[in-house]
PDB file of C-alpha atoms in Angstrom:
ATOM      1  CA  ALA P  59     197.407  81.682-144.957  1.00 83.00           C
ATOM      2  CA  GLN P  60     196.423  78.749-147.087  1.00 89.00           C
ATOM      3  CA  ARG P  61     193.043  78.755-148.767  1.00 93.00           C
ATOM      4  CA  VAL P  62     191.368  76.613-151.383  1.00 96.00           C
ATOM      5  CA  THR P  63     188.293  77.810-153.213  1.00 96.00           C
ATOM      6  CA  GLN P  64     185.914  75.639-155.171  1.00 97.00           C
ATOM      7  CA  PRO P  65     183.257  77.998-156.475  1.00 96.00           C
ATOM      8  CA  GLU P  66     180.727  75.383-157.523  1.00 95.00           C
ATOM      9  CA  LYS P  67     178.836  73.355-154.925  1.00 94.00           C
ATOM     10  CA  LEU P  68     177.104  71.280-157.549  1.00 96.00           C
ATOM     11  CA  LEU P  69     177.886  70.575-161.156  1.00 97.00           C
ATOM     12  CA  SER P  70     175.530  68.568-163.323  1.00 97.00           C
ATOM     13  CA  VAL P  71     176.550  67.368-166.761  1.00 97.00           C
ATOM     14  CA  PHE P  72     175.243  64.870-169.259  1.00 97.00           C
ATOM     15  CA  LYS P  73     177.069  61.644-169.904  1.00 97.00           C
ATOM     16  CA  GLY P  74     179.683  62.154-172.586  1.00 97.00           C
ATOM     17  CA  ALA P  75     179.929  65.887-171.997  1.00 98.00           C
ATOM     18  CA  PRO P  76     183.179  67.532-170.915  1.00 97.00           C
ATOM     19  CA  VAL P  77     183.678  68.298-167.255  1.00 97.00           C
ATOM     20  CA  GLU P  78     185.675  71.010-165.560  1.00 97.00           C
ATOM     21  CA  LEU P  79     185.730  71.362-161.793  1.00 98.00           C
ATOM     22  CA  LYS P  80     187.259  74.637-160.760  1.00 98.00           C
ATOM     23  CA  CYS P  81     189.792  75.130-157.997  1.00 98.00           C
ATOM     24  CA  ASN P  82     191.687  78.240-157.027  1.00 97.00           C
ATOM     25  CA  TYR P  83     194.159  78.524-154.229  1.00 96.00           C
ATOM     26  CA  SER P  84     195.834  81.128-152.125  1.00 94.00           C
ATOM     27  CA  TYR P  85     199.299  80.569-150.734  1.00 91.00           C
ATOM     28  CA  SER P  86     202.426  82.660-150.761  1.00 84.00           C
ATOM     29  CA  GLY P  87     204.836  79.804-151.439  1.00 84.00           C
ATOM     30  CA  SER P  88     204.874  76.862-153.848  1.00 86.00           C
ATOM     31  CA  PRO P  89     202.280  74.423-152.615  1.00 90.00           C
ATOM     32  CA  GLU P  90     201.435  70.923-153.643  1.00 92.00           C
ATOM     33  CA  LEU P  91     197.959  70.596-155.112  1.00 94.00           C
ATOM     34  CA  PHE P  92     195.738  67.550-155.051  1.00 95.00           C
ATOM     35  CA  TRP P  93     192.320  66.359-156.088  1.00 96.00           C
ATOM     36  CA  TYR P  94     190.522  63.906-153.837  1.00 95.00           C
ATOM     37  CA  VAL P  95     187.299  62.085-154.647  1.00 95.00           C
ATOM     38  CA  GLN P  96     184.663  60.656-152.357  1.00 93.00           C
ATOM     39  CA  TYR P  97     182.182  58.247-153.869  1.00 93.00           C
ATOM     40  CA  SER P  98     178.904  57.582-152.124  1.00 89.00           C
ATOM     41  CA  ARG P  99     179.437  55.869-148.772  1.00 86.00           C
ATOM     42  CA  GLN P 100     183.172  55.545-149.332  1.00 90.00           C
ATOM     43  CA  ARG P 101     186.166  57.194-147.815  1.00 92.00           C
ATOM     44  CA  LEU P 102     188.129  60.027-149.301  1.00 92.00           C
ATOM     45  CA  GLN P 103     190.717  58.844-151.801  1.00 92.00           C
ATOM     46  CA  LEU P 104     193.419  60.509-153.813  1.00 92.00           C
ATOM     47  CA  LEU P 105     192.546  61.099-157.447  1.00 94.00           C
ATOM     48  CA  LEU P 106     195.632  62.908-158.613  1.00 91.00           C
ATOM     49  CA  ARG P 107     198.392  65.280-157.554  1.00 90.00           C
ATOM     50  CA  HIS P 108     199.986  67.988-159.606  1.00 86.00           C
ATOM     51  CA  ILE P 109     203.563  66.809-159.255  1.00 81.00           C
ATOM     52  CA  SER P 110     202.857  63.477-160.869  1.00 80.00           C
ATOM     53  CA  ARG P 111     201.228  65.032-163.953  1.00 74.00           C
ATOM     54  CA  GLU P 112     199.310  61.851-164.627  1.00 79.00           C
ATOM     55  CA  SER P 113     195.831  61.068-165.853  1.00 81.00           C
ATOM     56  CA  ILE P 114     193.642  59.007-163.570  1.00 85.00           C
ATOM     57  CA  LYS P 115     190.284  57.671-164.767  1.00 91.00           C
ATOM     58  CA  GLY P 116     190.522  60.125-167.636  1.00 91.00           C
ATOM     59  CA  PHE P 117     190.884  63.131-165.340  1.00 94.00           C
ATOM     60  CA  THR P 118     193.706  65.620-165.651  1.00 94.00           C
ATOM     61  CA  ALA P 119     194.588  68.788-163.812  1.00 94.00           C
ATOM     62  CA  ASP P 120     197.169  71.398-164.645  1.00 88.00           C
ATOM     63  CA  LEU P 121     198.661  73.723-162.120  1.00 90.00           C
ATOM     64  CA  ASN P 122     198.545  77.309-163.339  1.00 91.00           C
ATOM     65  CA  LYS P 123     200.690  79.336-160.991  1.00 90.00           C
ATOM     66  CA  GLY P 124     199.862  82.607-162.718  1.00 91.00           C
ATOM     67  CA  GLU P 125     196.156  82.148-162.143  1.00 93.00           C
ATOM     68  CA  THR P 126     196.685  80.130-158.941  1.00 94.00           C
ATOM     69  CA  SER P 127     194.351  77.503-160.287  1.00 95.00           C
ATOM     70  CA  PHE P 128     194.254  73.727-160.442  1.00 96.00           C
ATOM     71  CA  HIS P 129     191.119  72.888-162.376  1.00 97.00           C
ATOM     72  CA  LEU P 130     190.111  69.262-162.848  1.00 96.00           C
ATOM     73  CA  LYS P 131     189.064  68.221-166.329  1.00 96.00           C
ATOM     74  CA  LYS P 132     187.711  65.229-168.144  1.00 96.00           C
ATOM     75  CA  PRO P 133     186.731  65.269-171.819  1.00 96.00           C
ATOM     76  CA  PHE P 134     183.860  62.784-171.589  1.00 97.00           C
ATOM     77  CA  ALA P 135     181.999  62.349-168.323  1.00 97.00           C
ATOM     78  CA  GLN P 136     180.765  58.917-167.253  1.00 97.00           C
ATOM     79  CA  GLU P 137     177.969  58.093-164.842  1.00 97.00           C
ATOM     80  CA  GLU P 138     180.455  56.469-162.484  1.00 96.00           C
ATOM     81  CA  ASP P 139     182.205  59.810-162.137  1.00 97.00           C
ATOM     82  CA  SER P 140     179.330  61.075-160.012  1.00 97.00           C
ATOM     83  CA  ALA P 141     180.901  61.847-156.646  1.00 96.00           C
ATOM     84  CA  MET P 142     182.134  64.590-154.370  1.00 95.00           C
ATOM     85  CA  TYR P 143     185.403  66.139-155.485  1.00 97.00           C
ATOM     86  CA  TYR P 144     187.716  68.044-153.188  1.00 96.00           C
ATOM     87  CA  CYS P 145     190.649  70.172-154.176  1.00 97.00           C
ATOM     88  CA  ALA P 146     193.381  70.287-151.550  1.00 96.00           C
ATOM     89  CA  LEU P 147     196.654  72.055-150.909  1.00 95.00           C
ATOM     90  CA  ARG P 148     199.585  71.523-148.636  1.00 94.00           C
ATOM     91  CA  ALA P 149     202.506  73.776-147.980  1.00 91.00           C
ATOM     92  CA  LEU P 150     205.113  71.149-147.188  1.00 88.00           C
ATOM     93  CA  ARG P 151     205.281  67.395-147.612  1.00 86.00           C
ATOM     94  CA  ASN P 152     204.732  66.647-143.946  1.00 86.00           C
ATOM     95  CA  THR P 153     201.992  69.195-143.302  1.00 90.00           C
ATOM     96  CA  PRO P 154     198.267  68.476-143.388  1.00 93.00           C
ATOM     97  CA  LEU P 155     196.075  68.982-146.377  1.00 95.00           C
ATOM     98  CA  VAL P 156     193.823  71.999-146.497  1.00 94.00           C
ATOM     99  CA  PHE P 157     190.622  71.298-148.379  1.00 96.00           C
ATOM    100  CA  GLY P 158     188.214  73.304-150.436  1.00 95.00           C
ATOM    101  CA  LYS P 159     184.506  72.970-149.747  1.00 94.00           C
ATOM    102  CA  GLY P 160     184.060  70.413-152.472  1.00 95.00           C
ATOM    103  CA  THR P 161     182.007  70.136-155.639  1.00 96.00           C
ATOM    104  CA  ARG P 162     179.384  67.495-156.126  1.00 96.00           C
ATOM    105  CA  LEU P 163     179.513  66.192-159.667  1.00 97.00           C
ATOM    106  CA  SER P 164     176.369  64.612-160.994  1.00 98.00           C
ATOM    107  CA  VAL P 165     176.560  62.912-164.365  1.00 98.00           C
ATOM    108  CA  ILE P 166     173.183  62.441-165.933  1.00 96.00           C
ATOM    109  CA  ALA P 167     172.521  59.572-168.299  1.00 92.00           C
TER     110      ALA P 167
ATOM    111  CA  GLY W 300     199.410  52.913-149.458  1.00 73.00           C
ATOM    112  CA  ALA W 301     198.175  52.783-145.904  1.00 81.00           C
ATOM    113  CA  VAL W 302     195.008  51.129-144.700  1.00 90.00           C
ATOM    114  CA  VAL W 303     193.259  53.169-142.052  1.00 95.00           C
ATOM    115  CA  SER W 304     190.380  52.043-139.892  1.00 96.00           C
ATOM    116  CA  GLN W 305     188.187  53.896-137.440  1.00 97.00           C
ATOM    117  CA  HIS W 306     186.059  52.630-134.633  1.00 97.00           C
ATOM    118  CA  PRO W 307     183.226  53.036-134.090  1.00 97.00           C
ATOM    119  CA  SER W 308     181.798  53.953-137.462  1.00 96.00           C
ATOM    120  CA  TRP W 309     178.736  55.456-135.816  1.00 97.00           C
ATOM    121  CA  VAL W 310     177.980  56.436-132.244  1.00 97.00           C
ATOM    122  CA  ILE W 311     175.106  58.101-130.443  1.00 97.00           C
ATOM    123  CA  CYS W 312     175.642  59.518-126.987  1.00 95.00           C
ATOM    124  CA  LYS W 313     173.844  61.721-124.520  1.00 96.00           C
ATOM    125  CA  SER W 314     174.847  65.275-123.730  1.00 97.00           C
ATOM    126  CA  GLY W 315     177.475  65.470-121.065  1.00 96.00           C
ATOM    127  CA  THR W 316     179.052  62.108-121.733  1.00 97.00           C
ATOM    128  CA  SER W 317     182.413  61.436-123.338  1.00 97.00           C
ATOM    129  CA  VAL W 318     183.066  59.474-126.475  1.00 97.00           C
ATOM    130  CA  LYS W 319     186.323  57.932-127.664  1.00 97.00           C
ATOM    131  CA  ILE W 320     187.043  57.417-131.351  1.00 97.00           C
ATOM    132  CA  GLU W 321     189.910  55.178-132.425  1.00 97.00           C
ATOM    133  CA  CYS W 322     191.990  55.532-135.546  1.00 96.00           C
ATOM    134  CA  ARG W 323     194.239  52.658-136.505  1.00 95.00           C
ATOM    135  CA  SER W 324     196.892  52.424-139.170  1.00 92.00           C
ATOM    136  CA  LEU W 325     196.729  48.756-140.098  1.00 92.00           C
ATOM    137  CA  ASP W 326     199.775  48.347-142.276  1.00 88.00           C
ATOM    138  CA  PHE W 327     201.938  51.395-141.674  1.00 87.00           C
ATOM    139  CA  GLN W 328     203.662  52.773-138.637  1.00 87.00           C
ATOM    140  CA  ALA W 329     202.388  56.288-138.576  1.00 88.00           C
ATOM    141  CA  THR W 330     204.365  58.905-136.756  1.00 88.00           C
ATOM    142  CA  THR W 331     201.838  61.519-137.768  1.00 92.00           C
ATOM    143  CA  MET W 332     198.086  61.376-137.997  1.00 94.00           C
ATOM    144  CA  PHE W 333     195.583  64.141-138.569  1.00 96.00           C
ATOM    145  CA  TRP W 334     192.050  64.566-137.273  1.00 97.00           C
ATOM    146  CA  TYR W 335     189.456  66.336-139.363  1.00 97.00           C
ATOM    147  CA  ARG W 336     185.863  67.260-138.754  1.00 96.00           C
ATOM    148  CA  GLN W 337     183.253  67.416-141.471  1.00 92.00           C
ATOM    149  CA  PHE W 338     179.874  69.047-141.074  1.00 84.00           C
ATOM    150  CA  PRO W 339     177.042  67.961-143.378  1.00 79.00           C
ATOM    151  CA  LYS W 340     177.633  69.074-146.938  1.00 75.00           C
ATOM    152  CA  GLN W 341     180.727  70.979-145.903  1.00 79.00           C
ATOM    153  CA  SER W 342     184.420  70.528-146.250  1.00 86.00           C
ATOM    154  CA  LEU W 343     186.894  68.792-144.005  1.00 92.00           C
ATOM    155  CA  MET W 344     188.211  71.063-141.325  1.00 94.00           C
ATOM    156  CA  LEU W 345     191.539  70.180-139.754  1.00 95.00           C
ATOM    157  CA  MET W 346     191.245  69.866-136.004  1.00 96.00           C
ATOM    158  CA  ALA W 347     194.671  68.732-134.929  1.00 96.00           C
ATOM    159  CA  THR W 348     197.903  67.032-135.821  1.00 94.00           C
ATOM    160  CA  SER W 349     198.677  63.984-133.762  1.00 91.00           C
ATOM    161  CA  ASN W 350     202.313  62.986-133.310  1.00 89.00           C
ATOM    162  CA  GLU W 351     203.302  59.698-131.737  1.00 87.00           C
ATOM    163  CA  GLY W 352     204.764  60.152-128.311  1.00 85.00           C
ATOM    164  CA  SER W 353     204.116  63.861-128.046  1.00 86.00           C
ATOM    165  CA  LYS W 354     201.278  66.290-127.500  1.00 89.00           C
ATOM    166  CA  ALA W 355     198.926  66.993-130.343  1.00 93.00           C
ATOM    167  CA  THR W 356     199.009  70.311-132.114  1.00 94.00           C
ATOM    168  CA  TYR W 357     195.566  71.878-132.302  1.00 96.00           C
ATOM    169  CA  GLU W 358     194.282  74.279-134.904  1.00 95.00           C
ATOM    170  CA  GLN W 359     193.111  77.691-133.877  1.00 93.00           C
ATOM    171  CA  GLY W 360     189.635  77.589-132.436  1.00 93.00           C
ATOM    172  CA  VAL W 361     189.722  73.913-131.489  1.00 95.00           C
ATOM    173  CA  GLU W 362     189.455  73.342-127.741  1.00 94.00           C
ATOM    174  CA  LYS W 363     192.188  70.968-126.699  1.00 92.00           C
ATOM    175  CA  ASP W 364     190.520  70.213-123.385  1.00 94.00           C
ATOM    176  CA  LYS W 365     187.358  69.206-125.175  1.00 96.00           C
ATOM    177  CA  PHE W 366     188.908  67.166-127.948  1.00 97.00           C
ATOM    178  CA  LEU W 367     191.568  65.040-126.308  1.00 96.00           C
ATOM    179  CA  ILE W 368     193.986  63.369-128.664  1.00 95.00           C
ATOM    180  CA  ASN W 369     196.299  60.571-127.660  1.00 91.00           C
ATOM    181  CA  HIS W 370     198.782  59.038-130.096  1.00 90.00           C
ATOM    182  CA  ALA W 371     200.270  56.413-127.845  1.00 83.00           C
ATOM    183  CA  SER W 372     201.612  54.093-130.500  1.00 89.00           C
ATOM    184  CA  LEU W 373     202.603  54.143-134.151  1.00 90.00           C
ATOM    185  CA  THR W 374     199.381  52.439-135.119  1.00 91.00           C
ATOM    186  CA  LEU W 375     196.783  54.049-132.891  1.00 93.00           C
ATOM    187  CA  SER W 376     195.516  57.554-132.290  1.00 94.00           C
ATOM    188  CA  THR W 377     192.406  58.288-130.282  1.00 95.00           C
ATOM    189  CA  LEU W 378     190.127  61.300-130.188  1.00 97.00           C
ATOM    190  CA  THR W 379     187.991  61.718-127.095  1.00 97.00           C
ATOM    191  CA  VAL W 380     185.138  64.188-127.212  1.00 97.00           C
ATOM    192  CA  THR W 381     184.609  65.173-123.601  1.00 96.00           C
ATOM    193  CA  SER W 382     181.336  66.431-122.162  1.00 96.00           C
ATOM    194  CA  ALA W 383     179.729  66.178-125.550  1.00 96.00           C
ATOM    195  CA  HIS W 384     177.042  68.605-126.640  1.00 96.00           C
ATOM    196  CA  PRO W 385     174.672  68.443-129.609  1.00 95.00           C
ATOM    197  CA  GLU W 386     176.829  70.938-131.481  1.00 94.00           C
ATOM    198  CA  ASP W 387     179.642  68.376-131.398  1.00 95.00           C
ATOM    199  CA  SER W 388     177.573  66.142-133.631  1.00 95.00           C
ATOM    200  CA  SER W 389     179.601  65.712-136.761  1.00 95.00           C
ATOM    201  CA  PHE W 390     181.615  63.361-138.925  1.00 95.00           C
ATOM    202  CA  TYR W 391     185.137  62.843-137.603  1.00 97.00           C
ATOM    203  CA  ILE W 392     187.785  61.606-140.006  1.00 97.00           C
ATOM    204  CA  CYS W 393     191.344  60.613-139.262  1.00 96.00           C
ATOM    205  CA  SER W 394     194.178  60.525-141.715  1.00 96.00           C
ATOM    206  CA  VAL W 395     197.571  58.833-141.695  1.00 94.00           C
ATOM    207  CA  LEU W 396     200.608  60.526-143.170  1.00 92.00           C
ATOM    208  CA  THR W 397     202.992  58.118-144.834  1.00 88.00           C
ATOM    209  CA  SER W 398     206.620  58.947-145.403  1.00 81.00           C
ATOM    210  CA  GLY W 399     209.364  57.682-147.628  1.00 71.00           C
ATOM    211  CA  ARG W 400     209.317  58.522-151.316  1.00 67.00           C
ATOM    212  CA  ALA W 401     205.942  60.121-151.225  1.00 73.00           C
ATOM    213  CA  TYR W 402     204.333  61.766-148.274  1.00 83.00           C
ATOM    214  CA  GLU W 403     200.691  60.913-148.748  1.00 87.00           C
ATOM    215  CA  GLN W 404     197.634  61.151-146.579  1.00 91.00           C
ATOM    216  CA  TYR W 405     195.358  58.147-146.367  1.00 92.00           C
ATOM    217  CA  PHE W 406     191.969  58.575-144.824  1.00 95.00           C
ATOM    218  CA  GLY W 407     189.850  56.508-142.524  1.00 96.00           C
ATOM    219  CA  PRO W 408     186.186  55.871-143.264  1.00 95.00           C
ATOM    220  CA  GLY W 409     185.064  58.353-140.654  1.00 96.00           C
ATOM    221  CA  THR W 410     182.993  58.199-137.486  1.00 97.00           C
ATOM    222  CA  ARG W 411     179.588  59.782-137.279  1.00 96.00           C
ATOM    223  CA  LEU W 412     178.902  61.194-133.840  1.00 97.00           C
ATOM    224  CA  THR W 413     175.382  62.157-132.832  1.00 96.00           C
ATOM    225  CA  VAL W 414     174.900  63.798-129.463  1.00 96.00           C
ATOM    226  CA  THR W 415     171.338  63.856-128.156  1.00 96.00           C
TER     227      THR W 415
END
C-alpha cells in the first residue's frame, strides 16, 4: 500500500528563518515523489518533483530512500511562502497521486 | 501544462437531489482524469480514475452508484452526486493526467458542494 505521512499540520516560522517540511512515505517499490503547494484561494500546483532535482522558489527536496523521506527545505522563508504544502507519491507514471494530509506553513513577518 | 476548469465552482442543493460537476481540460486531450474529494482541513482523497470511453475505476469505499462518473470525451469528465446527503458536502477536485515526456497531473480549481 502507498502512504504519505506529513507529521506537522501547522508550521510557523519567522521571515528569514529556515524551513523544513517533513514527509515520509511507505511504498514497496520505487515511487515518484512530489511536493504540491496550494496558496490561499488557488488551485493545487506542482512545486517540485524528485526526479527533476531542481530548486523552485528557493525550495529543494532530496529523496532519501534509506529513510523513505522527501523533506522540503528552504534556507530563508518569505512571507509569500505561506501556503498549504502537500507531499505526494505515485507508483507509476500513469497512476494517480496519493497525498499526505498537508502542512500549513505560516511565515511571520 | 494543462488548463483545467470545473463548473460550478460552488453549489448548494437539498438532500435527495442530484448534482452534476463538470471537469474540462481546456487545452489538452485527456485520456485519463482523476476525481478527488477534500474534507475541510484534510487531504485529498482519491475517489476514482476516469478513462475516456470506458467505465471509471473507483477506489475502495467509494460508492459507484452514488458518485457517477462519465468521461464521454477527451476534454470532459462529469461527476454526478446522486441522492445527495449532508455528509456528501465536500470539496471535489478533478485532475487531468498529461502524457508525453512527462506524465503530470494538473488540477482544477475545485467545486464546493453543500447539501442542506
